Coordinates of C-alpha atoms and ligand atoms in Angstrom, one line a residue:
Chain E
M1 CA 120.8 86.9 79.4
R2 CA 119.0 90.1 80.1
E3 CA 115.7 88.3 80.1
N4 CA 116.7 86.5 83.3
L5 CA 116.7 89.9 85.0
L6 CA 113.1 90.5 84.3
S7 CA 110.2 89.3 86.4
A8 CA 107.4 87.3 85.0
V9 CA 105.2 90.4 85.0
Q10 CA 107.7 92.5 83.1
R11 CA 108.1 89.8 80.4
Q12 CA 104.4 89.8 79.7
A13 CA 104.1 93.6 79.6
M14 CA 104.1 95.3 76.2
P15 CA 107.2 97.3 75.3
V16 CA 107.5 101.0 76.2
L17 CA 109.9 102.1 73.5
P18 CA 109.6 104.0 71.2
V19 CA 108.0 106.8 73.2
T20 CA 106.5 109.5 71.1
G21 CA 104.8 112.8 71.6
A22 CA 102.9 114.5 68.8
D23 CA 101.6 118.1 68.8
L24 CA 102.0 118.5 72.6
K25 CA 100.5 121.7 73.9
V26 CA 100.1 122.8 77.5
S27 CA 99.1 126.4 78.5
R28 CA 97.9 128.0 81.7
K29 CA 96.1 131.3 81.9
G30 CA 97.0 132.1 78.3
R31 CA 100.7 131.4 78.8
V32 CA 102.1 128.6 76.6
L33 CA 104.1 126.3 78.9
L34 CA 104.8 123.6 76.3
D35 CA 104.6 123.5 72.6
V36 CA 106.3 120.5 71.1
D37 CA 105.4 119.3 67.6
N38 CA 107.2 116.1 67.6
I39 CA 109.5 114.1 69.8
E40 CA 110.6 110.5 69.7
I41 CA 112.6 108.6 72.2
A42 CA 113.9 105.4 70.6
G43 CA 117.1 103.4 70.0
H44 CA 119.9 103.4 72.5
G45 CA 122.0 105.7 74.6
T46 CA 121.4 108.7 76.8
T47 CA 119.6 111.9 75.8
V48 CA 120.2 114.9 77.9
I49 CA 117.6 117.7 78.0
V50 CA 119.0 121.2 78.8
G51 CA 117.5 124.6 78.9
P52 CA 117.0 127.5 81.3
N53 CA 114.7 127.2 84.4
G54 CA 111.1 127.1 83.4
A55 CA 111.8 126.0 79.8
G56 CA 109.4 123.1 80.2
K57 CA 111.9 120.3 80.7
S58 CA 110.1 118.7 83.6
L59 CA 106.7 119.3 82.0
L60 CA 107.8 117.4 78.9
L61 CA 109.2 114.5 80.9
N62 CA 106.1 114.3 83.0
L63 CA 103.9 114.3 79.8
L64 CA 106.0 111.6 78.2
A65 CA 105.8 109.6 81.4
G66 CA 102.0 109.7 81.4
L67 CA 101.9 111.7 84.7
R68 CA 100.2 114.7 83.1
Q69 CA 97.8 115.0 80.2
P70 CA 98.5 117.6 77.6
D71 CA 95.8 120.1 76.6
R72 CA 96.3 118.9 73.1
G73 CA 98.3 116.2 71.3
N74 CA 99.1 112.8 72.5
V75 CA 101.8 110.6 74.0
R76 CA 102.3 107.0 72.8
W77 CA 104.4 104.2 74.2
N78 CA 105.1 101.8 71.3
G79 CA 102.0 103.1 69.6
T80 CA 99.5 103.1 72.4
P81 CA 98.8 105.4 75.4
P82 CA 100.9 104.8 78.5
S83 CA 99.2 102.1 80.5
R84 CA 99.6 101.0 84.1
S85 CA 100.9 97.6 83.3
R86 CA 103.9 98.9 81.4
Y87 CA 105.3 101.1 84.2
C88 CA 107.2 98.0 85.3
R89 CA 109.5 98.5 82.3
F90 CA 109.8 102.2 82.9
G91 CA 111.7 104.0 85.7
M92 CA 111.8 107.6 86.7
V93 CA 113.5 109.8 89.2
L94 CA 111.2 112.8 89.7
Q95 CA 112.7 116.3 90.2
H96 CA 111.4 116.0 93.7
A97 CA 111.7 112.3 94.3
V98 CA 109.3 111.0 97.0
L99 CA 111.0 108.4 99.3
L100 CA 108.7 106.2 101.3
R101 CA 108.6 106.6 105.1
R102 CA 110.5 103.3 105.5
S103 CA 114.0 102.1 105.5
V104 CA 116.4 102.5 102.6
K105 CA 116.1 98.8 101.7
A106 CA 112.3 98.8 102.1
N107 CA 112.2 101.6 99.5
V108 CA 114.0 99.5 97.0
E109 CA 112.0 96.4 97.9
Y110 CA 108.8 98.3 97.4
A111 CA 109.8 99.1 93.8
L112 CA 110.7 95.5 93.1
R113 CA 107.5 94.2 94.6
A114 CA 105.5 96.6 92.4
V115 CA 106.9 95.0 89.3
G116 CA 105.9 91.6 90.5
H117 CA 108.9 90.1 92.3
S118 CA 108.2 87.8 95.3
R119 CA 109.1 89.0 98.8
N120 CA 112.3 87.0 98.9
E121 CA 113.4 87.9 95.5
A122 CA 112.7 91.5 96.2
R123 CA 114.9 91.4 99.3
R124 CA 117.7 89.6 97.5
R125 CA 117.7 92.1 94.6
A126 CA 117.4 95.1 96.8
E127 CA 120.4 94.0 98.8
A128 CA 122.3 93.4 95.6
S129 CA 121.4 96.8 94.1
L130 CA 122.3 98.7 97.3
G131 CA 125.6 96.7 97.4
E132 CA 126.4 97.7 93.8
A133 CA 125.7 101.3 94.7
G134 CA 127.9 101.1 97.8
M135 CA 124.9 101.8 100.0
E136 CA 124.6 98.6 102.0
R137 CA 125.8 100.5 105.1
L138 CA 122.6 102.6 104.9
A139 CA 120.2 99.7 104.2
H140 CA 118.4 99.9 107.5
A141 CA 118.5 103.7 107.9
S142 CA 115.2 105.6 107.5
A143 CA 115.1 106.9 103.9
R144 CA 113.9 110.2 105.2
V145 CA 116.9 111.0 107.3
L146 CA 119.4 110.6 104.4
S147 CA 121.5 113.5 103.2
G148 CA 120.7 115.1 99.9
G149 CA 123.2 113.1 98.0
E150 CA 122.2 109.8 99.6
R151 CA 118.6 110.5 98.9
Q152 CA 119.2 111.1 95.2
R153 CA 121.3 108.0 95.0
L154 CA 118.6 106.0 96.7
A155 CA 116.0 107.4 94.3
L156 CA 118.2 106.3 91.4
V157 CA 119.0 102.8 92.8
R158 CA 115.3 102.3 93.3
A159 CA 114.5 103.4 89.8
L160 CA 117.2 101.1 88.3
A161 CA 116.7 98.1 90.5
T162 CA 113.9 96.8 88.3
H163 CA 116.1 97.0 85.2
P164 CA 113.7 99.2 83.2
D165 CA 114.0 99.5 79.5
L166 CA 113.7 103.2 79.7
V167 CA 114.5 105.6 82.5
F168 CA 113.7 109.4 82.9
L169 CA 115.9 111.3 85.3
D170 CA 114.8 114.9 86.2
E171 CA 117.9 116.8 87.5
P172 CA 119.1 113.8 89.5
T173 CA 122.3 115.6 90.6
S174 CA 121.0 119.1 91.3
S175 CA 122.8 120.6 94.4
L176 CA 125.0 117.6 95.0
D177 CA 128.7 117.5 95.8
P178 CA 131.0 116.4 93.0
A179 CA 131.5 112.9 94.5
S180 CA 127.7 112.2 94.6
V181 CA 127.4 113.6 91.1
M182 CA 130.1 111.3 89.9
A183 CA 128.4 108.3 91.7
I184 CA 125.1 109.0 90.0
E185 CA 126.5 109.6 86.6
T186 CA 128.5 106.3 86.8
M187 CA 125.3 104.4 87.8
V188 CA 123.4 105.8 84.8
Q189 CA 126.3 105.1 82.4
D190 CA 126.6 101.5 83.7
A191 CA 122.9 100.9 83.2
S192 CA 123.1 102.5 79.8
V193 CA 126.0 100.2 78.7
K194 CA 123.7 97.3 79.6
G195 CA 121.1 98.6 77.1
M196 CA 118.9 100.8 79.1
R197 CA 117.6 103.9 77.3
A198 CA 117.9 107.1 79.4
V199 CA 116.6 110.6 79.2
M200 CA 118.0 113.0 81.7
V201 CA 117.4 116.6 82.5
A202 CA 120.6 118.4 83.4
H203 CA 121.2 122.1 84.1
D204 CA 125.0 121.7 83.9
L205 CA 126.6 121.8 80.5
A206 CA 129.7 119.9 81.7
Q207 CA 127.4 117.1 82.8
A208 CA 125.7 117.1 79.5
K209 CA 129.0 116.7 77.8
R210 CA 130.0 113.8 80.0
V211 CA 126.9 111.7 79.8
A212 CA 124.9 112.6 76.7
D213 CA 124.9 110.8 73.4
E214 CA 122.6 113.5 72.2
I215 CA 121.3 116.8 73.5
I216 CA 117.9 118.4 73.4
L217 CA 117.8 122.2 74.1
M218 CA 114.5 123.6 75.3
H219 CA 113.5 127.2 75.6
H220 CA 110.1 128.8 76.3
G221 CA 108.4 125.4 76.1
R222 CA 109.8 124.6 72.7
I223 CA 112.5 122.2 71.5
V224 CA 115.0 124.5 69.9
E225 CA 117.6 122.0 68.9
R226 CA 118.2 118.3 69.0
A227 CA 121.6 117.0 68.0
A228 CA 124.4 114.6 68.8
T229 CA 126.5 115.9 71.6
D230 CA 129.6 116.8 69.6
D231 CA 127.5 118.6 66.9
F232 CA 125.5 120.4 69.5
F233 CA 128.6 122.0 71.1
Q234 CA 130.7 122.4 68.0
R235 CA 128.1 123.4 65.5
P236 CA 125.1 124.9 67.2
Q237 CA 122.4 125.5 64.6
S238 CA 120.6 128.4 66.3
E239 CA 121.4 131.6 68.0
T240 CA 119.5 130.3 71.0
A241 CA 121.8 127.3 71.3
E242 CA 124.9 129.5 70.8
A243 CA 123.7 131.8 73.5
F244 CA 123.0 128.9 75.8
I245 CA 126.4 127.3 75.3
A246 CA 128.0 130.6 76.0
G247 CA 126.0 131.0 79.2
R248 CA 124.1 134.0 77.8
L249 CA 120.7 132.6 77.6
L250 CA 118.3 133.9 80.2
I251 CA 114.8 132.7 81.0
Chain Y
M1 CA 86.9 119.6 155.0
Q2 CA 87.6 116.6 157.1
D3 CA 85.1 114.7 154.9
F4 CA 87.0 115.6 151.8
A5 CA 90.3 114.4 153.4
A6 CA 88.7 111.1 154.4
S7 CA 87.3 110.8 150.9
F8 CA 90.7 111.2 149.4
F9 CA 92.2 108.5 151.6
E10 CA 89.3 106.2 150.8
A11 CA 89.6 106.9 147.1
F12 CA 93.3 106.1 147.3
R13 CA 92.6 102.9 149.1
L14 CA 90.0 101.8 146.5
V15 CA 92.5 102.4 143.7
I16 CA 95.4 100.7 145.5
S17 CA 93.4 97.7 146.6
L18 CA 92.0 97.3 143.1
D19 CA 88.4 97.3 144.5
P20 CA 86.3 94.9 142.4
D21 CA 83.4 97.4 141.9
L22 CA 85.8 100.1 140.7
L23 CA 87.6 97.7 138.4
E24 CA 84.3 96.5 136.9
V25 CA 83.4 100.1 136.0
V26 CA 86.9 100.9 134.6
W27 CA 86.8 97.7 132.6
L28 CA 83.4 98.5 131.1
S29 CA 84.6 102.0 130.2
M30 CA 87.6 100.6 128.4
R31 CA 85.6 97.9 126.6
V32 CA 82.9 100.4 125.4
S33 CA 85.3 103.1 124.3
L34 CA 87.8 100.8 122.7
S35 CA 85.0 99.0 120.8
A36 CA 83.6 102.3 119.7
V37 CA 87.1 103.3 118.4
V38 CA 87.5 100.1 116.5
M39 CA 84.0 100.5 114.9
A40 CA 84.8 104.2 114.1
A41 CA 88.1 103.1 112.5
L42 CA 86.3 100.5 110.4
V43 CA 83.9 103.2 109.1
G44 CA 86.0 106.3 109.4
F45 CA 89.2 105.2 107.7
P46 CA 87.5 104.0 104.5
V47 CA 85.3 107.1 104.4
G48 CA 88.3 109.4 105.0
A49 CA 90.4 107.6 102.4
F50 CA 87.7 107.8 99.8
L51 CA 87.2 111.5 100.4
A52 CA 90.9 112.0 100.3
V53 CA 91.3 110.7 96.8
A54 CA 87.9 110.8 95.1
R55 CA 86.6 113.9 93.3
F56 CA 82.8 114.1 92.8
P57 CA 80.1 116.7 93.0
G58 CA 79.2 117.5 96.6
R59 CA 82.5 116.3 98.0
G60 CA 83.3 119.7 99.5
L61 CA 80.0 119.8 101.3
L62 CA 80.6 116.3 102.6
V63 CA 84.0 117.2 103.9
V64 CA 82.7 120.3 105.6
T65 CA 79.8 118.3 107.1
I66 CA 82.0 115.6 108.6
S67 CA 84.3 118.2 110.0
A68 CA 81.3 119.9 111.6
L69 CA 80.1 116.6 113.0
M70 CA 83.4 116.4 115.0
G71 CA 81.7 118.9 117.3
L72 CA 78.5 116.9 117.9
P73 CA 77.3 117.5 121.4
P74 CA 77.3 114.0 123.2
V75 CA 73.9 114.6 124.8
V76 CA 72.3 115.2 121.4
V77 CA 73.8 112.0 120.0
G78 CA 72.6 110.2 123.2
L79 CA 69.1 111.6 122.6
V80 CA 69.0 110.5 118.9
V81 CA 70.3 107.0 119.7
Y82 CA 67.8 106.8 122.5
M83 CA 65.0 107.6 120.2
L84 CA 66.2 105.0 117.7
L85 CA 66.6 102.3 120.3
S86 CA 63.6 102.9 122.5
S87 CA 60.7 100.5 122.1
A88 CA 58.9 103.0 119.9
G89 CA 62.0 103.6 117.7
V90 CA 62.9 101.9 114.5
L91 CA 65.5 99.8 116.2
G92 CA 63.3 99.2 119.2
P93 CA 62.8 95.5 118.4
L94 CA 66.5 94.9 118.9
Q95 CA 66.1 95.7 122.6
L96 CA 69.4 97.3 122.9
L97 CA 68.5 100.3 125.1
Y98 CA 70.4 100.3 128.4
T99 CA 73.0 97.8 127.2
P100 CA 76.7 98.3 126.6
T101 CA 76.0 97.8 122.9
A102 CA 73.8 100.9 123.0
M103 CA 76.7 102.9 124.5
I104 CA 79.1 101.5 121.9
I105 CA 76.7 102.7 119.2
A106 CA 76.4 106.2 120.6
Q107 CA 80.2 106.6 121.1
T108 CA 80.8 105.2 117.6
I109 CA 78.6 108.0 116.2
L110 CA 80.6 110.5 118.3
V111 CA 84.0 109.2 117.3
T112 CA 83.5 108.3 113.6
P113 CA 83.5 111.9 112.3
I114 CA 86.7 112.6 114.2
V115 CA 88.4 109.6 112.7
A116 CA 87.0 110.2 109.2
A117 CA 87.9 113.9 109.2
L118 CA 91.4 113.6 110.5
A119 CA 92.1 110.6 108.3
R120 CA 90.9 112.5 105.3
Q121 CA 93.3 115.3 106.0
T122 CA 96.2 113.0 106.6
L123 CA 95.6 110.9 103.5
E124 CA 94.9 113.8 101.3
D125 CA 98.2 115.5 102.2
L126 CA 100.0 112.2 101.6
H127 CA 98.2 111.6 98.4
D128 CA 99.2 115.0 97.0
E129 CA 102.8 114.2 97.9
Y130 CA 102.9 110.6 96.6
R131 CA 100.5 110.7 93.6
D132 CA 103.1 110.8 90.8
Q133 CA 105.5 108.4 92.6
L134 CA 102.7 105.8 93.0
V135 CA 101.5 106.2 89.5
L136 CA 105.1 105.3 88.4
Y137 CA 104.7 102.0 90.3
G138 CA 101.7 101.2 88.1
L139 CA 99.5 100.6 91.2
G140 CA 95.8 100.5 91.1
N141 CA 93.7 102.6 93.4
L142 CA 93.4 100.0 96.2
A143 CA 97.1 99.3 96.2
Q144 CA 97.9 103.0 96.3
L145 CA 95.5 103.4 99.2
K146 CA 97.1 100.5 101.1
T147 CA 100.5 102.3 100.7
L148 CA 99.1 105.6 101.8
L149 CA 97.6 104.0 104.9
W150 CA 100.9 102.5 105.9
E151 CA 102.8 105.7 105.1
G152 CA 100.4 107.6 107.3
R153 CA 100.5 105.1 110.1
Y154 CA 101.7 107.4 112.8
S155 CA 99.2 110.2 112.1
L156 CA 96.4 107.7 111.8
L157 CA 97.3 106.2 115.1
T158 CA 97.2 109.6 116.6
T159 CA 93.7 110.0 115.1
L160 CA 92.5 106.8 116.9
L161 CA 94.0 108.0 120.2
A162 CA 92.2 111.3 119.8
G163 CA 89.0 109.4 119.2
F164 CA 89.5 107.2 122.2
G165 CA 90.2 110.3 124.4
R166 CA 86.9 111.8 123.3
A167 CA 84.9 108.6 123.9
V168 CA 86.3 107.6 127.3
A169 CA 85.8 111.1 128.7
E170 CA 82.3 111.5 127.4
V171 CA 79.3 111.3 129.7
G172 CA 76.2 112.8 128.0
A173 CA 75.6 110.1 125.4
V174 CA 76.4 107.0 127.5
I175 CA 74.2 108.1 130.5
I176 CA 71.2 108.6 128.2
V177 CA 71.5 105.3 126.2
G178 CA 73.1 103.2 129.0
G179 CA 71.0 104.4 131.9
N180 CA 73.9 104.0 134.4
I181 CA 72.6 100.7 135.7
N182 CA 74.8 99.2 138.4
H183 CA 76.8 96.2 137.2
V184 CA 75.4 96.6 133.7
T185 CA 76.1 100.0 132.1
R186 CA 78.1 101.9 134.6
V187 CA 81.2 103.5 133.1
M188 CA 83.7 105.8 134.8
T189 CA 82.1 109.1 133.8
T190 CA 78.5 108.2 134.6
T191 CA 79.5 106.6 137.9
I192 CA 81.4 109.8 138.9
A193 CA 78.3 111.9 138.1
L194 CA 76.0 109.6 140.1
E195 CA 78.3 109.0 143.1
T196 CA 79.1 112.7 143.4
S197 CA 75.4 113.6 143.5
K198 CA 74.9 110.9 146.1
G199 CA 77.7 112.3 148.2
N200 CA 79.9 109.2 147.8
L201 CA 83.0 111.2 147.0
A202 CA 85.5 108.4 147.6
L203 CA 84.4 106.2 144.6
A204 CA 83.9 109.3 142.4
L205 CA 87.4 110.6 143.3
G206 CA 89.0 107.2 142.8
L207 CA 87.4 106.9 139.3
G208 CA 88.3 110.5 138.6
F209 CA 91.9 109.8 139.4
I210 CA 91.9 106.8 137.0
L211 CA 90.1 108.8 134.3
V212 CA 92.6 111.6 134.5
T213 CA 95.5 109.1 134.4
I214 CA 94.0 107.4 131.3
A215 CA 93.6 110.8 129.6
F216 CA 97.2 111.7 130.4
A217 CA 98.4 108.4 129.2
V218 CA 96.5 108.8 125.9
N219 CA 98.1 112.2 125.4
A220 CA 101.5 110.8 126.3
L221 CA 101.1 108.1 123.7
V222 CA 100.1 110.7 121.1
F223 CA 103.2 112.7 122.0
M224 CA 105.5 109.7 122.0
S225 CA 104.2 108.4 118.7
R226 CA 104.7 111.8 117.2
A227 CA 108.2 112.0 118.7
A228 CA 109.0 108.5 117.4
A229 CA 107.7 109.4 113.9
V230 CA 109.9 112.5 113.9
R231 CA 112.9 110.7 115.2
H232 CA 112.7 108.2 112.5
A233 CA 111.7 110.9 110.0
Y234 CA 108.4 109.1 109.3
A235 CA 106.3 112.1 110.2
Ligands
LIG301 N1 100.9 122.8 87.1 C1 101.3 123.9 86.6 N2 100.5 125.0 86.6 C2 101.0 126.2 86.2 N3 102.2 126.4 85.7 C3 103.0 125.3 85.7 C4 102.7 124.1 86.2 N4 103.7 123.2 86.0 C5 104.7 123.9 85.5 N5 104.3 125.2 85.2 C6 105.1 126.3 84.6 O1 105.6 125.7 83.4 C7 106.9 126.2 83.1 C8 107.8 125.0 82.9 O2 108.0 124.4 84.1 P1 109.0 123.2 84.2 O3 108.7 122.2 83.2 O4 109.0 122.7 85.6 O5 110.4 123.9 83.9 P2 111.9 123.3 84.0 O6 112.4 123.4 82.6 O7 112.6 124.2 84.9 O8 111.8 121.9 84.5 C9 107.3 127.1 84.2 O9 107.1 128.4 83.8 C10 106.3 126.7 85.3 O10 106.1 127.8 86.2
LIG302 MG1 112.4 121.0 86.2

């Protein structure tokens, strides 16, 4: 069933999951920005990464996405380094998503063309995706004139339209109104129910509670705690986690 | 003073009546300068694109050099092309001196650094902005470049217009390699220079009027394309 959703190119591409990072270190000018011994993203559900500003959440996601190289250590997608051909099974909304200087629909079509769909197929799927997200009204607007909430929704629609196996979302709801936050969370949850693995950076604990199956807490470039959502909030294992939940953890 | 007034009227009449001699000169000007811009785009865009994304030793020097070449004096370019094309020069056997082709070559040399330097700046800025996003699409270098060229279309169009403006208004290079031969290599700028020195102010003024109009039109196009880009948030 789900196979039908994938393009020929996607079907040929090697799997992305599990994604692993081993011994990841990044430092700049003697300051350690990231120091993660081991991380594995596998299985199902949604992982939410939380932590104060500058904790290294974006850096970790970008390393695992193959956008940055660590000073030490390595990232593997199903055992081999991230490769160009497998990006068609992977979606990401960057913290500062770059929308193309084209219409809303053309942005989605571009993503679909990149994973190997024909022009007609891309158009059909883009229309369907925008329709599902309630954005058909904006299809012909310039992507760059959208409001903040619309922009983030488009970035998400574009990332999900290709039905990736794994999606990374870096603060996709920052500075949005509650309705837009809700719309984005619903889209992620719907995709997750259909089997997509998601990793999302959130700065809002309420949001983490709503969407996370498990939580990763980062602080000073390290993973301090990783636990199922209920355990994380009810039985934090570290003082750092307790302080963070209580809103007392500063940068 | 009366002479001047008469010249103005005569100039006006030449323009209004679409005088064939005048049209011939205008047409050659457009043909030469547009050809030069097309050639400059064919060379300058790839060079600019390559410099925008590639990193290699000596790149900085190349970037600075191309920027500096934007200010090449047209007469010097004319002189160099003249020496290449004259019968004693390496390209002498082609017998291109005093032909429109020679003028196109000279103007291409003048315009290419402008196109390359401005395109590099545009594409480098875009590349910085888009790099991660394009990697996520799994695109190869060429596909990425294609996207960047399209995303930068308004700025790149402005670049071409700037190049055309420089070419069409330039006199030093074309007069040396074209020789200003009647019905063969006379363009607007060289004809204005010649006719003024001969005292035939009417034709000079008529052409001057057209040249200024073209220059204004090019600037208006630049302005409008920027405005359109901003309006559609494509800037
Ligand atoms: N390219 C870089 N050069 C230097 N410092 C960086 C770079 N990228 C990120 N940092 C630093 O690394 C730390 C982690 O950043 P980031 O991962 O963006 O944090 P956040 O958890 O808020 O997403 C910050 O202190 C940031 O200033
Ligand atoms: Mg961040």
